[in-house]
Each structure stands twice: as structure tokens, then as C-alpha cells.
mmCIF file of C-alpha atoms and ligand atoms in Angstrom:
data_model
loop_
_atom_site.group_PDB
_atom_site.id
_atom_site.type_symbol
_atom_site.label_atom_id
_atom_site.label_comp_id
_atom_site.label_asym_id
_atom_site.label_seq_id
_atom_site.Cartn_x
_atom_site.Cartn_y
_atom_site.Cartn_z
ATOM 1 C CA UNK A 196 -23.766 -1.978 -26.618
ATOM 2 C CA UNK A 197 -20.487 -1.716 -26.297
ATOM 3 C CA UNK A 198 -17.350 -4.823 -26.466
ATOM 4 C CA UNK A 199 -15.584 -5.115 -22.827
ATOM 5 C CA UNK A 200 -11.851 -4.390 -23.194
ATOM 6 C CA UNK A 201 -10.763 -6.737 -20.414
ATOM 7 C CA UNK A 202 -7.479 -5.550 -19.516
ATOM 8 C CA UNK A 203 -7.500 -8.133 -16.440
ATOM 9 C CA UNK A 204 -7.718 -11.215 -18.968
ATOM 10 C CA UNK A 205 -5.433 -9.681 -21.308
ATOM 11 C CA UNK A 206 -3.401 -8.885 -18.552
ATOM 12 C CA UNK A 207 -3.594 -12.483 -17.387
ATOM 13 C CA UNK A 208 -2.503 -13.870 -20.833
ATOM 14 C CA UNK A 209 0.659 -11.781 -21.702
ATOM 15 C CA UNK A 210 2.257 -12.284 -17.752
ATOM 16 C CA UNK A 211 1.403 -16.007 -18.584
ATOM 17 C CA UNK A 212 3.566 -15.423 -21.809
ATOM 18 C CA UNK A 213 5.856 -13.904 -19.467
ATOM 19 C CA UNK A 214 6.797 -16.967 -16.878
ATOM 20 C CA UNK A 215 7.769 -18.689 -19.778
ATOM 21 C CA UNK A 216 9.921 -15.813 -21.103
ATOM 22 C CA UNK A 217 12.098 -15.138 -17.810
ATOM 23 C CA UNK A 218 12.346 -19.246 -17.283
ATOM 24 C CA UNK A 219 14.147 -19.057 -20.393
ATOM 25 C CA UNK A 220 15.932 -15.787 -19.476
ATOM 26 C CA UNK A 221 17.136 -17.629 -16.262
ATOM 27 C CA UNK A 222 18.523 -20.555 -18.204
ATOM 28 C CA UNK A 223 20.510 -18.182 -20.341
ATOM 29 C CA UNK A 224 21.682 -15.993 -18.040
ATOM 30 C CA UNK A 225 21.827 -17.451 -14.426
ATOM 31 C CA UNK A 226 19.899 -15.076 -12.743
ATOM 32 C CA UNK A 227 15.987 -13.897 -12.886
ATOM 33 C CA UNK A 228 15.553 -9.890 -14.052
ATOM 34 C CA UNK A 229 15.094 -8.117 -10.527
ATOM 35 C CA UNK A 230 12.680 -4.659 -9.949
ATOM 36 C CA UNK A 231 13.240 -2.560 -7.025
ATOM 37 C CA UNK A 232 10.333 -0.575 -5.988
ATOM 38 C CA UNK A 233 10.838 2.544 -3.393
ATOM 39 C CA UNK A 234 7.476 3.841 -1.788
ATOM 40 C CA UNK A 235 7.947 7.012 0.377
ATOM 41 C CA UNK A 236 5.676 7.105 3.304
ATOM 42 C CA UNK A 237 1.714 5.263 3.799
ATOM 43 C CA UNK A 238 -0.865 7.112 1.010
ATOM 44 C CA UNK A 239 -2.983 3.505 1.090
ATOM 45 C CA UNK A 240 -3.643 3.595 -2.361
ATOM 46 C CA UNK A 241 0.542 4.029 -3.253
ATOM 47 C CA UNK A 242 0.820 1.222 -0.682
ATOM 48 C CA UNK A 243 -2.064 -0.675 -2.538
ATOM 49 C CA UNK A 244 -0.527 -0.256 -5.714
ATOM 50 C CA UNK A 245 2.915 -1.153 -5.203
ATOM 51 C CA UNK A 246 1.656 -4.354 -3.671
ATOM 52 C CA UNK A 247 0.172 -5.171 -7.181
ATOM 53 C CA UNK A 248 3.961 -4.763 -8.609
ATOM 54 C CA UNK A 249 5.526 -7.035 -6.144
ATOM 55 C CA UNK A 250 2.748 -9.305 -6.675
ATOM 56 C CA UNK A 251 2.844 -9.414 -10.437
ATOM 57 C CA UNK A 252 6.329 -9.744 -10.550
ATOM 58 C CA UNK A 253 6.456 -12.937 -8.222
ATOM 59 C CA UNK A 254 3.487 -13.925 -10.830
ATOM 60 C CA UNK A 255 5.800 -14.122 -13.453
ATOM 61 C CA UNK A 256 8.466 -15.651 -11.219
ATOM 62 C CA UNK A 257 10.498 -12.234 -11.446
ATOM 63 C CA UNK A 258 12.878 -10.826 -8.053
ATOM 64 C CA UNK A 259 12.020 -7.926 -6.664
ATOM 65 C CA UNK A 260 13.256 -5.920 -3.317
ATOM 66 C CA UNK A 261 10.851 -3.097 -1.750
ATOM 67 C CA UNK A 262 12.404 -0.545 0.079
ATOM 68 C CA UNK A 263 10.022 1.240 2.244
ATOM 69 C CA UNK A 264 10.942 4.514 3.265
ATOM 70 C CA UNK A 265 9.373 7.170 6.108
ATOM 71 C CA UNK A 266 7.347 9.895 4.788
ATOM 72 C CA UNK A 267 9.447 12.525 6.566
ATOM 73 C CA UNK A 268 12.620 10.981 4.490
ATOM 74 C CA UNK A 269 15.377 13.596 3.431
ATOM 75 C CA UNK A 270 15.679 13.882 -0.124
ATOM 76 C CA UNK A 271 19.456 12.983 0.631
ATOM 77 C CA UNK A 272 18.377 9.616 2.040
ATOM 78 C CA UNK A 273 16.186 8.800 -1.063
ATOM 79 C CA UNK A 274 18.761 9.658 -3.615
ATOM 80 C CA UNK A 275 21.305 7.778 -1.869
ATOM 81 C CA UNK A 276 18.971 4.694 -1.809
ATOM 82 C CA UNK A 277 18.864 4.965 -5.386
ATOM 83 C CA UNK A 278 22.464 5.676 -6.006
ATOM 84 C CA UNK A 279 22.807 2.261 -4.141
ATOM 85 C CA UNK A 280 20.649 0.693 -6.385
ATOM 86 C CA UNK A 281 21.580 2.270 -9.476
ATOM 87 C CA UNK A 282 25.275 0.827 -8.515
ATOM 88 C CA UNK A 283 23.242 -2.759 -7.760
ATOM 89 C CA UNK A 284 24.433 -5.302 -10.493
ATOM 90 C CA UNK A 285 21.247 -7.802 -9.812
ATOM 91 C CA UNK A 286 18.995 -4.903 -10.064
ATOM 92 C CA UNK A 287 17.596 -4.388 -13.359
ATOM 93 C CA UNK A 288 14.752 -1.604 -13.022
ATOM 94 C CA UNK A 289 13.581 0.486 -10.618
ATOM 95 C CA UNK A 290 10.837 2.281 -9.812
ATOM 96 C CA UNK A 291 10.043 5.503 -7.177
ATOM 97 C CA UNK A 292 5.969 5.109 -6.414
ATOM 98 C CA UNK A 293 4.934 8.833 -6.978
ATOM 99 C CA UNK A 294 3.565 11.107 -5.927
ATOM 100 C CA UNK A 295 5.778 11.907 -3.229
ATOM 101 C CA UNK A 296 5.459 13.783 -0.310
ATOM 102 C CA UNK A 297 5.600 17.499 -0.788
ATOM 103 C CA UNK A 298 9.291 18.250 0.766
ATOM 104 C CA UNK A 299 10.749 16.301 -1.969
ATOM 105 C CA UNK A 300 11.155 17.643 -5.279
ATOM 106 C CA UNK A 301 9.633 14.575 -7.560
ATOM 107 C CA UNK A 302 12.097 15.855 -10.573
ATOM 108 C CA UNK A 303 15.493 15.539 -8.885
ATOM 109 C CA UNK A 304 14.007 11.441 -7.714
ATOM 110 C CA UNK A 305 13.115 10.882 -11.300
ATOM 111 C CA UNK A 306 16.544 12.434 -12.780
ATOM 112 C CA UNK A 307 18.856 10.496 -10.258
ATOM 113 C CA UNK A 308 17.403 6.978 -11.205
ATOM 114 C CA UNK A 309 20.026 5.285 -14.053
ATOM 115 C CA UNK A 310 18.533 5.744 -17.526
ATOM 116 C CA UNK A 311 18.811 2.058 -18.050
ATOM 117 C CA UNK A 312 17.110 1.583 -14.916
ATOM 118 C CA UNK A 313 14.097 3.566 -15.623
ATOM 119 C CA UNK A 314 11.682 0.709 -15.793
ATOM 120 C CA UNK A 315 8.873 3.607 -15.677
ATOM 121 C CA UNK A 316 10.070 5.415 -18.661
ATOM 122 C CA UNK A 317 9.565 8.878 -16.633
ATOM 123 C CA UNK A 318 13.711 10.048 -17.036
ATOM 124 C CA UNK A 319 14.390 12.985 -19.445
ATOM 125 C CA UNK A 320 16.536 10.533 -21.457
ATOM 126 C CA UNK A 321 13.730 8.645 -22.078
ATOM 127 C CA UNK A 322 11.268 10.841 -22.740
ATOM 128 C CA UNK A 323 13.423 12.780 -25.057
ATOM 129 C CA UNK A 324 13.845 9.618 -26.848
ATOM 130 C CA UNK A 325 10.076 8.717 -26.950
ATOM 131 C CA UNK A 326 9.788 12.615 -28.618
ATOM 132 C CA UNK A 327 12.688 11.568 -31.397
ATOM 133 C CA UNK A 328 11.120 8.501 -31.963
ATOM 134 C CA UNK A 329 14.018 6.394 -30.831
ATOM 135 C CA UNK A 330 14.205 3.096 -28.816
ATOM 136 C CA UNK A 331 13.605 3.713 -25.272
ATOM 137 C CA UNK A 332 11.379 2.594 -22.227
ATOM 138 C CA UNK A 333 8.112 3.374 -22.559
ATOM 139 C CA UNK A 334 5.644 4.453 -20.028
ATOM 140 C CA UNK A 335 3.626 1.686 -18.397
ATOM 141 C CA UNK A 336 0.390 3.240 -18.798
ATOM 142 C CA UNK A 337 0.671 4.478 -22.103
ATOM 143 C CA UNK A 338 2.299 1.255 -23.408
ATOM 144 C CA UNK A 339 -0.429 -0.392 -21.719
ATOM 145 C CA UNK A 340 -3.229 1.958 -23.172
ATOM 146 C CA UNK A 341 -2.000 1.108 -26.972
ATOM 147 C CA UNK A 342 -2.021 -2.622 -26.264
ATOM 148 C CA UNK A 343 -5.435 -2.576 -25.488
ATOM 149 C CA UNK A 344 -6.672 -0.062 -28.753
ATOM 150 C CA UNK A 345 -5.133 -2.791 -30.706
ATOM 151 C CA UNK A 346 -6.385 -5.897 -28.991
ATOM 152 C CA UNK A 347 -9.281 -5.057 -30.707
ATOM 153 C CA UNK A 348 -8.116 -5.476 -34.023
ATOM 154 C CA UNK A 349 -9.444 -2.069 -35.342
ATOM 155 C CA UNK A 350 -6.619 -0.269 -36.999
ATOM 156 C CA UNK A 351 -5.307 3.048 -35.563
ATOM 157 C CA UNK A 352 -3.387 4.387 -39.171
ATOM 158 C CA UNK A 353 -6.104 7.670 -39.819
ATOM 159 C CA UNK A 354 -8.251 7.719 -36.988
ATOM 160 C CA UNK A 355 -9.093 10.981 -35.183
ATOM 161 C CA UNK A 356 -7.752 9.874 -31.359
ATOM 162 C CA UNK A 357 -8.632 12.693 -28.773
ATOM 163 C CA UNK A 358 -6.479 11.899 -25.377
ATOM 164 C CA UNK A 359 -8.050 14.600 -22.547
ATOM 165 C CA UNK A 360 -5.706 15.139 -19.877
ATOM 166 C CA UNK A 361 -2.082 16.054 -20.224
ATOM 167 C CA UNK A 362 -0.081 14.513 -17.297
ATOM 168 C CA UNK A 363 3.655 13.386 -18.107
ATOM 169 C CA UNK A 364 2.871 10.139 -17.145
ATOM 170 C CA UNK A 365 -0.461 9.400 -19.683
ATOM 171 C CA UNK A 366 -1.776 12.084 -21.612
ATOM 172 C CA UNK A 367 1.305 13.529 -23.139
ATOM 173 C CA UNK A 368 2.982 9.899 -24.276
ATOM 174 C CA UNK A 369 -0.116 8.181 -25.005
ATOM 175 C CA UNK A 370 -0.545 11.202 -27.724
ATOM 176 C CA UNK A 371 3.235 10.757 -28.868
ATOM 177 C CA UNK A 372 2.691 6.757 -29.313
ATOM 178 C CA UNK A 373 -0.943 7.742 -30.837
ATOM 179 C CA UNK A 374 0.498 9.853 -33.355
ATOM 180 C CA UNK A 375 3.495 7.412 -34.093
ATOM 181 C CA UNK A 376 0.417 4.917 -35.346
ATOM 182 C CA UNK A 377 -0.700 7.352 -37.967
ATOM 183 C CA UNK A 378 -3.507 8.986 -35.916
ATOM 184 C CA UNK A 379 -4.464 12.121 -36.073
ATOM 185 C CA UNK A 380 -3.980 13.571 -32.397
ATOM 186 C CA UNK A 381 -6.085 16.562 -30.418
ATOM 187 C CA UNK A 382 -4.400 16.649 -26.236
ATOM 188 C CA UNK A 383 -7.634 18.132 -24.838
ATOM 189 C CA UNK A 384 -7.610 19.351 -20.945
ATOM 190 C CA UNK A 385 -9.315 20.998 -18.420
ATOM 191 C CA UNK A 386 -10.073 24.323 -20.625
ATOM 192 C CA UNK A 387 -10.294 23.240 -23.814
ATOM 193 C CA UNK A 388 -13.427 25.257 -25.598
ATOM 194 C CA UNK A 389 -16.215 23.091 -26.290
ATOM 195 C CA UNK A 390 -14.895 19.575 -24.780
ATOM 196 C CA UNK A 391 -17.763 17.878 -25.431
ATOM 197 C CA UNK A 392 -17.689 18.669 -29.096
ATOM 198 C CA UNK A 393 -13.745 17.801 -29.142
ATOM 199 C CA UNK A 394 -14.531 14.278 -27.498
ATOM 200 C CA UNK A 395 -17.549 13.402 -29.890
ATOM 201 C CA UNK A 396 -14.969 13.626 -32.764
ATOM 202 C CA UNK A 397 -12.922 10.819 -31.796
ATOM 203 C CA UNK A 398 -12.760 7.452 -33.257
ATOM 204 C CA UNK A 399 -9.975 7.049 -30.318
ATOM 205 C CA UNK A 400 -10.791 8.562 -27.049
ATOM 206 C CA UNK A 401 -8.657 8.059 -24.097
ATOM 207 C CA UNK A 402 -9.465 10.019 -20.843
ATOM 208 C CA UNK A 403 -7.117 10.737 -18.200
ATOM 209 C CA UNK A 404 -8.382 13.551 -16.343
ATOM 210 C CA UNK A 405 -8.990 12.256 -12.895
ATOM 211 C CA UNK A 406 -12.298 13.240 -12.399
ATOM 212 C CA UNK A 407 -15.225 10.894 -11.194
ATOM 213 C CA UNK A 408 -17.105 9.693 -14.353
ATOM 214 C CA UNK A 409 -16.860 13.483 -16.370
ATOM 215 C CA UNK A 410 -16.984 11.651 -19.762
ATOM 216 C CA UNK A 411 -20.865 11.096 -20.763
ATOM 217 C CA UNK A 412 -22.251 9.330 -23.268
ATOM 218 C CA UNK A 413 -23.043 12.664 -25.639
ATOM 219 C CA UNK A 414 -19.684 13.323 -25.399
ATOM 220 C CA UNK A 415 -18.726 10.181 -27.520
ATOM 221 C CA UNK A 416 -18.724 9.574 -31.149
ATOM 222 C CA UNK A 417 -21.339 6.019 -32.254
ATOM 223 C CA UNK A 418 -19.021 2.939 -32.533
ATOM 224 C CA UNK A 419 -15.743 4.908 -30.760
ATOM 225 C CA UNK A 420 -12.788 3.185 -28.393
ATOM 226 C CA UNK A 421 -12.696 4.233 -25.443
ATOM 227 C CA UNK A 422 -9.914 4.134 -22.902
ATOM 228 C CA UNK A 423 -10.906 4.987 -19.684
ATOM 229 C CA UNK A 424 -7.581 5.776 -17.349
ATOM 230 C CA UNK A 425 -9.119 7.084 -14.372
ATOM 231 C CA UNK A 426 -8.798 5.554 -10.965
ATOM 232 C CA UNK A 427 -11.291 7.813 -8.710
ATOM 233 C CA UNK A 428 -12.807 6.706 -5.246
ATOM 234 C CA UNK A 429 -15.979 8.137 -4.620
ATOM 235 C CA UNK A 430 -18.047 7.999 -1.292
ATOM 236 C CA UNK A 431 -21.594 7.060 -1.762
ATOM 237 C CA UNK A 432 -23.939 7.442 1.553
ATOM 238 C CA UNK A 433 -26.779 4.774 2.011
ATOM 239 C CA UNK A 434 -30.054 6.013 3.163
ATOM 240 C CA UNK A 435 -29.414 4.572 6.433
ATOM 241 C CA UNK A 436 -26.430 7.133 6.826
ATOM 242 C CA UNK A 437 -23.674 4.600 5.959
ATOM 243 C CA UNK A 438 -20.390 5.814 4.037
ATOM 244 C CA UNK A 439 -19.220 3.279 1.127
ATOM 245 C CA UNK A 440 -16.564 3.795 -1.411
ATOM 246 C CA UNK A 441 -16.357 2.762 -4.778
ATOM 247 C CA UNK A 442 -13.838 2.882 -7.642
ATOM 248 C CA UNK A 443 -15.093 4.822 -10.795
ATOM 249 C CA UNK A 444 -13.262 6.096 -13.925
ATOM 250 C CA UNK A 445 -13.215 9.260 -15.605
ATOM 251 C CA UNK A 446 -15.911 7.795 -17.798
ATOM 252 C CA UNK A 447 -19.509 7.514 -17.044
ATOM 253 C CA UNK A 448 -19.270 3.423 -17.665
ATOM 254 C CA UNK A 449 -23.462 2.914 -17.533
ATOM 255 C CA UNK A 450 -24.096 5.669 -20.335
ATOM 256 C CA UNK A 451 -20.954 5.086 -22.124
ATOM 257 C CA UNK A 452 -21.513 1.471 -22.663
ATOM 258 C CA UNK A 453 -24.199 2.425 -24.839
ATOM 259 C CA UNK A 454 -22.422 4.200 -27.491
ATOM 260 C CA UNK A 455 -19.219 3.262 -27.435
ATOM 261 C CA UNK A 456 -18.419 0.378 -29.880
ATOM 262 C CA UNK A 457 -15.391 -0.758 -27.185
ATOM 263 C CA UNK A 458 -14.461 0.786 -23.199
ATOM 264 C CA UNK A 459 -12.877 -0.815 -20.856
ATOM 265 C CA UNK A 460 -13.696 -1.248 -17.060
ATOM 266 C CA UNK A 461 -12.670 0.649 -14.150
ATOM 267 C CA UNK A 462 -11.553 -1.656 -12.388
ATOM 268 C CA UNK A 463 -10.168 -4.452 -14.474
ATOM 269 C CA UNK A 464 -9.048 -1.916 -17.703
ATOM 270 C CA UNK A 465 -6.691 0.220 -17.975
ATOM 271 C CA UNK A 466 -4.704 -0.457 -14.385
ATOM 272 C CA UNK A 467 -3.868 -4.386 -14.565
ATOM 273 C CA UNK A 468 -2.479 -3.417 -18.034
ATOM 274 C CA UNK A 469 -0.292 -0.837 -16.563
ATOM 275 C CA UNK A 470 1.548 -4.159 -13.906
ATOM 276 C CA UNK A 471 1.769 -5.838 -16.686
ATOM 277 C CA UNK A 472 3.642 -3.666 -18.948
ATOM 278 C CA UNK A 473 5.967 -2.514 -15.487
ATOM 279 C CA UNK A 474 7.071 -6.589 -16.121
ATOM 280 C CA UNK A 475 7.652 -5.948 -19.579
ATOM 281 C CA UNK A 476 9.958 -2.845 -19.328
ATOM 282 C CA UNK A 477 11.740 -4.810 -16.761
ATOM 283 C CA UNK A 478 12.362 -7.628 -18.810
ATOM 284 C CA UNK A 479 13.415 -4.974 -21.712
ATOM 285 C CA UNK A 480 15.733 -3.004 -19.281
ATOM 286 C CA UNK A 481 17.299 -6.610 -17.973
ATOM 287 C CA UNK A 482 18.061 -7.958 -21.782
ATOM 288 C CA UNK A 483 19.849 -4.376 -23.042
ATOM 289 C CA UNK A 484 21.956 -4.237 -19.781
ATOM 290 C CA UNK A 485 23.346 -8.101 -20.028
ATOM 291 C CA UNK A 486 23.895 -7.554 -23.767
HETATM 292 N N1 GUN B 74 1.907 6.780 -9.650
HETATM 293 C C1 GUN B 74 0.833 6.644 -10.467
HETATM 294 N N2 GUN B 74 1.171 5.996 -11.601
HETATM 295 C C2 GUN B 74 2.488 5.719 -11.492
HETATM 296 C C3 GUN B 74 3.410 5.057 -12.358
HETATM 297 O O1 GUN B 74 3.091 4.601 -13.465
HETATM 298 N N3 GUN B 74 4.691 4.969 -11.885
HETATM 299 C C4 GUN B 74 5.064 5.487 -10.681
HETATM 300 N N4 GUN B 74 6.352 5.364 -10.333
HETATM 301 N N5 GUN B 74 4.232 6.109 -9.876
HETATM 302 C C5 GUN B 74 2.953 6.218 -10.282
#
């Protein structure tokens, strides 16, 4: 049976950490780090998500300013919101909830937010950086995703780590930071040959695929981490004819759980990690713009 990963707890312990850090910050430097968070239009679970920013950053005793914007918005209007905030000097990071409605291309957002602003790590500059192996912001999720693997004390230096999915936001940094530990890195996706037998050779096995619980138990290697990323809601009808949802991951948790040696929880894993990291980076972004 596998050891929970519980990223809420760990979650809990490091924004903890973290009141005590920006306390301090605010002695030193008169003023609290500030996020800004733009959300474009009313997908619920954007909405639901950027509610768990501004939440966790009050948490931690952080500032933050939303800026809610209609889903018809011009591109125009969006950049110049963040032109206004990239000229801001009491904002420190911010952050454009994606995805974004489909008459605004998401590249020109990302490029026009200030590199040393870029509390999501998404920016060119950034990821270019990440890819030289020079300091930078690092994604939340990926960031996240390795504080977790080593939470559990097993060492990643020579382990075979098998991330499926390939997104610019998880699959392809979580490899990069992977690989920058010493493992030994396959990116698997949608057709890779043989998946199954791909997965079952991973010490390390982080899925970020966004489909409903397609990682099953003979898919994973005896003893194995496993990170599961996905946030899927799935409708499951009672016998009486009653629609429920529920929140699965791109693991099959039940079967999983027997032959993994660690997994985390979907919810409670991967995602609360993800908050928690957005504080960090905007902590990180505050301290390299005041010094
Ligand atoms: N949508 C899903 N994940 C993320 C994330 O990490 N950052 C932003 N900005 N949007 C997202």
C-alpha cells in the first residue's frame, strides 16, 4: 500500500513558513510583496481557482488586486491592463488565469507581462532560462511537483522518471527540473508506442495528461512515485437518475494505491502545492526587484 503524499499538509506547513517570511519582509522593506491576478471572463473552475490564489495569498498575509475582466475583452484592453501593471511599483507578480477565451491569442498575454513580473514562470525569458539552466522563475506546478518527489526523502540522482503529457506549463519543465536532479528522463504523450510499458519503467512517474484516471495500476513499476497532476471532473449518474460530479486525476487512485510505494491525492496533491509555490515565486520576484 502505498504512502499519501499530502500536498494539502505540506502545503499548510511551507505558507505557515511563509507568514513569518513576508512579516519580516514588511519590516525590512515597508511594504508586503503584492500579486495581481487577471481572469478573463466566468469558466467556474478559472473562477474557482483564482479564488484559491487570492485566498492563499491573504493566508500568508500577502496583497493582492484581482482584476476581472469580460470574456468578450479586446486583446487591446488586456494588454493595456497589464502594461498598467507592469508600470505598477507595489505590484510584484502577476499572473493571467489561462486558458483564455479563443479571440485572444494566449502568446502575445504571456509575452507582454514584465519578465520580472512573471510570477508563473510561463514568459520566453524564463523559460529560455529554465532550458540554460540559469536562475529564473519557475513554474508553479512543476516547482510544486519536485517539492513533493523529495518530501519523501527518496533521492532523484539515477532514477528512471517518465513525465506523460507535454504541456508548456507541466510536462515539458517538470522533465527539464527532472533531468537537472540527475534523472534519467522519457516525455511520453498521447502516441507514444507501448505507454504502458514506458510507464512501468519508472521509478518517477508524473502524469499530466488530462484524462479521467488513464494511469492503471499495471502501468506502474512495484514501489514507484507517483505524481498525479490531473484535475478531471467526471459525472457519475445514481441509479435513481441523479447527475453528481466528482474530481479524479489522471491516475486510477484505488488500483494505484496498491503498487505504488508513494501517490498523491486528487484532490489535496498536486494542486494546493501549485498556490503554494504561486506565493513563493511572488516572494522571489518581490526580493530581486527591491534589490
Ligand atoms: N491555468 C492552469 N494552470 C495555470 C497556471 O499555473 N497558471 C495560469 N496562469 N493559468 C493556469
Amino acid at each position: 500500500m502505498a504512502q499519501l503524499i499530502d500536498g494539502k499538509a505540506l502545503s499548510l506547513s511551507l505558507k505557515e513558513e511563509m507568514k513569518g517570511r513576508i512579516a519580516g519582509i514588511e519590516k525590512e522593506f515597508g511594504r508586503k510583496p503584492c500579486l495581481a491576478v487577471i481572469i478573463v471572463g466566468d469558466n467556474p473552475a478559472s473562477r474557482s481557482y483564482v479564488r484559491g490564489k487570492i485566498k492563499a495569498a491573504e493566508f500568508v498575509g500577502m496583497d493582492s488586486r484581482l482584476v476581472e475582466l469580460p470574456e468578450d475583452v479586446s486583446e487591446e484592453r488586456l494588454i493595456a491592463e497589464i502594461a498598467q501593471l507592469n508600470e505598477d511599483e507595489g505590484v510584484d507578480g502577476i499572473l493571467v488565469q489561462l486558458p483564455l477565451p479563443k479571440h485572444i491569442d494566449e502568446d502575445r498575454i504571456i509575452d507582454a507581462i514584465s519578465l520580472d513580473k512573471d510570477v508563473d514562470g510561463f514568459h520566453p525569458g524564463n523559460v529560455a532560462k529554465l532550458w540554460l539552466g540559469r536562475p529564473c522563475t519557475v513554474p508553479c506546478t512543476p516547482k510544486g511537483i519536485m517539492a513533493m518527489i523529495e518530501s519523501t526523502g527518496t533521492g532523484i540522482s539515477g532514477k528512471k522518471a517518465v513525465v506523460v503529457g507535454r504541456s508548456n506549463i507541466v510536462g515539458k519543465p517538470v522533465a527539464k527540473l527532472l533531468l537537472d536532479k540527475n534523472a534519467t528522463v522519457t516525455i511520453a504523450h498521447s502516441r507514444t508506442a507501448n505507454l504502458a510499458d514506458t510507464c512501468r519503467e519508472a521509478d518517477i512517474l508524473v502524469a499530466a495528461v488530462g484524462r479521467p484516471e488513464m494511469i492503471t495500476a499495471d502501468m506502474i513499476k512495484p514501489g514507484a512515485i507517483v505524481i498525479d497532476v490531473g484535475i478531471n471532473r467526471v459525472s457519475c449518474t445514481a441509479a435513481d437518475g441523479t447527475t453528481t460530479f466528482r474530481l479524479v486525476g489522471d491516475v486510477d487512485f484505488k488500483s494505484a494505491t496498491e503498487v505504488a510505494g508513494y501517490i498523491t491525492p486528487v484532490p489535496g496533491g498536486v494542486g494546493p502545492m501549485t498556490i503554494t509555490m504561486l506565493m513563493q515565486n511572488t516572494i522571489e520576484c518581490f526580493l530581486r526587484r527591491i534589490n
